[in-house]
Amino acid sequence: MSPDHYSKPEASDPNYTLVREEPVIVKEAMANGRLAPGGTPEADRLATTGGITSDALAIGAALAQDWAHIVLSGAVTVAQLTSNTQARALHVDPDEFDHLSIPADRY
């Protein structure tokens, strides 16, 4: 089919289905430490409000995405791993993170 005859389906279309053949692995869920405890005051505040640590919040946000098949924690100590595992049952509204985003050219 030529590009002239192809139109990308809209996600709002009830017949739209996203099919991924390859797993998506999230490698930087904590933004190179920016979302680790003490990395960003805004992330720490949001996590504290939820009663968890900011690393668990960041990993939980990544795990909440239906397109994320694997989320790597990057933990190197038992304490970090213990903190990261708080994210397992976390339900996060991704809209709450909009103010934490950084444009790619500034990251």
XYZ file of N, CA and C in Angstrom, residues 10-94:
255
model
N -6.716 6.353 14.762
C -6.751 7.148 15.980
C -7.019 6.226 17.165
N -6.351 6.489 18.294
C -6.538 5.666 19.489
C -7.977 5.726 19.986
N -8.691 6.815 19.675
C -10.087 6.936 20.110
C -11.033 6.072 19.267
N -10.560 5.555 18.139
C -11.365 4.688 17.282
C -11.622 3.373 18.022
N -12.882 2.959 18.192
C -13.174 1.732 18.947
C -12.568 0.484 18.308
N -12.209 0.549 17.037
C -11.606 -0.596 16.360
C -10.079 -0.576 16.413
N -9.514 0.452 17.056
C -8.067 0.605 17.141
C -7.490 -0.386 18.149
N -6.469 -1.099 17.736
C -5.777 -2.026 18.624
C -4.283 -1.831 18.420
N -3.578 -1.632 19.511
C -2.131 -1.499 19.453
C -1.529 -2.885 19.676
N -0.766 -3.338 18.720
C -0.142 -4.644 18.827
C 1.362 -4.452 18.806
N 2.019 -4.946 19.813
C 3.476 -4.892 19.882
C 3.994 -6.311 19.785
N 4.942 -6.520 18.880
C 5.535 -7.828 18.752
C 6.755 -7.964 19.647
N 7.375 -6.866 19.998
C 8.563 -6.878 20.834
C 8.228 -6.297 22.201
N 8.806 -6.851 23.260
C 8.545 -6.287 24.592
C 9.194 -4.916 24.750
N 8.561 -4.064 25.516
C 9.113 -2.748 25.828
C 9.755 -2.842 27.205
N 11.033 -2.486 27.280
C 11.770 -2.508 28.534
C 12.056 -1.070 28.940
N 11.602 -0.679 30.121
C 11.870 0.662 30.640
C 13.155 0.568 31.454
N 14.180 1.258 30.974
C 15.491 1.178 31.612
C 15.734 2.310 32.595
N 15.194 3.469 32.349
C 15.467 4.647 33.173
C 14.211 5.145 33.877
N 13.538 4.272 34.609
C 12.296 4.672 35.286
C 12.537 5.781 36.301
N 13.743 5.845 36.841
C 14.038 6.876 37.840
C 14.839 8.033 37.253
N 14.825 8.165 35.939
C 15.439 9.317 35.257
C 16.875 9.581 35.726
N 17.691 8.545 35.665
C 19.099 8.660 36.072
C 19.262 9.225 37.477
N 18.386 8.834 38.386
C 18.478 9.266 39.775
C 17.678 10.504 40.105
N 17.191 11.200 39.095
C 16.410 12.411 39.325
C 15.144 12.119 40.120
N 14.591 10.905 39.971
C 13.382 10.537 40.699
C 13.663 9.611 41.876
N 14.932 9.437 42.215
C 15.295 8.680 43.417
C 15.060 9.579 44.628
N 14.954 8.996 45.815
C 14.750 9.839 47.005
C 15.811 10.939 47.105
N 15.351 12.166 47.281
C 16.249 13.313 47.368
C 16.655 13.887 46.027
N 16.222 13.278 44.940
C 16.615 13.744 43.608
C 15.844 14.957 43.126
N 14.579 15.013 43.416
C 13.710 16.104 42.985
C 12.684 16.381 44.079
N 12.646 17.595 44.606
C 11.679 17.897 45.673
C 10.233 17.608 45.270
N 9.872 17.878 44.019
C 8.485 17.642 43.582
C 8.137 16.154 43.627
N 9.074 15.304 43.192
C 8.826 13.863 43.218
C 8.758 13.362 44.658
N 9.634 13.875 45.511
C 9.603 13.480 46.921
C 8.272 13.863 47.565
N 7.766 15.063 47.258
C 6.495 15.519 47.818
C 5.341 14.643 47.340
N 5.317 14.346 46.053
C 4.252 13.516 45.492
C 4.289 12.115 46.109
N 5.488 11.574 46.283
C 5.630 10.242 46.879
C 5.197 10.252 48.343
N 5.633 11.260 49.078
C 5.281 11.357 50.493
C 3.770 11.426 50.667
N 3.108 12.160 49.775
C 1.646 12.253 49.807
C 1.020 10.867 49.661
N 1.658 10.014 48.850
C 1.154 8.656 48.649
C 1.654 7.657 49.673
N 2.507 8.109 50.597
C 3.005 7.227 51.641
C 4.089 6.268 51.204
N 4.805 6.619 50.129
C 5.880 5.765 49.623
C 7.108 6.619 49.325
N 8.157 5.990 48.837
C 9.361 6.716 48.444
C 9.263 7.114 46.975
N 10.044 8.107 46.580
C 9.961 8.586 45.196
C 10.437 7.543 44.191
N 11.373 6.671 44.572
C 11.793 5.625 43.640
C 10.659 4.632 43.388
N 9.926 4.272 44.436
C 8.778 3.376 44.275
C 7.688 4.044 43.447
N 7.524 5.340 43.621
C 6.542 6.086 42.836
C 6.910 6.075 41.350
N 8.187 6.324 41.039
C 8.643 6.351 39.645
C 8.501 4.985 38.992
N 8.907 3.949 39.697
C 8.792 2.596 39.147
C 7.326 2.207 39.013
N 6.514 2.577 39.997
C 5.080 2.302 39.923
C 4.418 2.993 38.745
N 4.860 4.213 38.457
C 4.319 4.946 37.305
C 4.662 4.224 36.009
N 5.882 3.716 35.930
C 6.283 2.970 34.729
C 5.510 1.659 34.624
N 5.362 0.960 35.749
C 4.621 -0.305 35.742
C 3.151 -0.116 35.388
N 2.603 1.063 35.661
C 1.192 1.339 35.384
C 0.906 1.492 33.898
N 1.944 1.654 33.093
C 1.753 1.837 31.656
C 1.484 0.488 30.996
N 0.407 0.397 30.228
C 0.079 -0.882 29.606
C 1.096 -1.295 28.545
N 1.896 -0.370 28.060
C 2.898 -0.698 27.037
C 4.228 -1.133 27.643
N 4.406 -0.987 28.948
C 5.666 -1.353 29.598
C 5.614 -2.808 30.034
N 6.416 -3.635 29.408
C 6.432 -5.054 29.739
C 7.400 -5.366 30.881
N 8.532 -4.680 30.902
C 9.557 -4.901 31.919
C 10.056 -3.546 32.388
N 10.180 -3.367 33.697
C 10.727 -2.132 34.260
C 11.939 -2.513 35.098
N 13.102 -2.014 34.695
C 14.334 -2.295 35.430
C 14.484 -1.288 36.552
N 14.859 -1.765 37.732
C 14.963 -0.845 38.864
C 16.328 -0.190 38.959
N 17.362 -0.898 38.611
C 18.705 -0.342 38.744
C 19.239 -0.382 40.161
N 18.531 -1.059 41.062
C 18.966 -1.137 42.459
C 20.322 -1.827 42.556
N 21.194 -1.286 43.412
C 22.507 -1.896 43.622
C 22.728 -2.279 45.085
N 21.818 -1.884 45.962
C 21.934 -2.262 47.366
C 20.634 -2.920 47.809
N 20.703 -3.657 48.893
C 19.505 -4.290 49.440
C 18.482 -3.227 49.842
N 18.951 -2.121 50.416
C 18.037 -1.042 50.823
C 17.309 -0.453 49.614
N 18.028 -0.244 48.504
C 17.383 0.282 47.297
C 16.365 -0.712 46.759
N 16.733 -1.973 46.718
C 15.818 -3.001 46.217
C 14.569 -3.085 47.089
N 14.748 -3.042 48.388
C 13.613 -3.079 49.312
C 12.681 -1.898 49.063
N 13.249 -0.719 48.885
C 12.446 0.472 48.619
C 11.733 0.355 47.267
N 12.450 -0.127 46.255
C 11.881 -0.264 44.911
C 10.691 -1.211 44.885
N 10.723 -2.247 45.714
C 9.647 -3.241 45.672
C 8.317 -2.697 46.189
N 8.308 -1.546 46.816
C 7.053 -0.914 47.226
C 6.186 -0.573 46.020
N 6.777 -0.514 44.850
C 6.063 -0.104 43.640
C 5.151 -1.196 43.088
N 5.286 -2.411 43.510
C 4.555 -3.527 42.911
C 3.046 -3.321 42.850
N 2.436 -2.846 43.890
C 0.976 -2.733 43.928
C 0.500 -1.297 43.713
N 1.375 -0.446 43.261
C 1.060 0.966 43.126
C 0.213 1.246 41.885
N -0.823 2.049 42.060
C -1.646 2.504 40.939
C -1.425 4.003 40.826
N -0.902 4.430 39.685
C -0.493 5.817 39.511
C -1.228 6.438 38.333
N -1.701 7.656 38.513
C -2.295 8.416 37.425
C -1.156 9.160 36.728
N -0.812 8.785 35.491
C 0.316 9.415 34.802
C 0.190 10.932 34.670
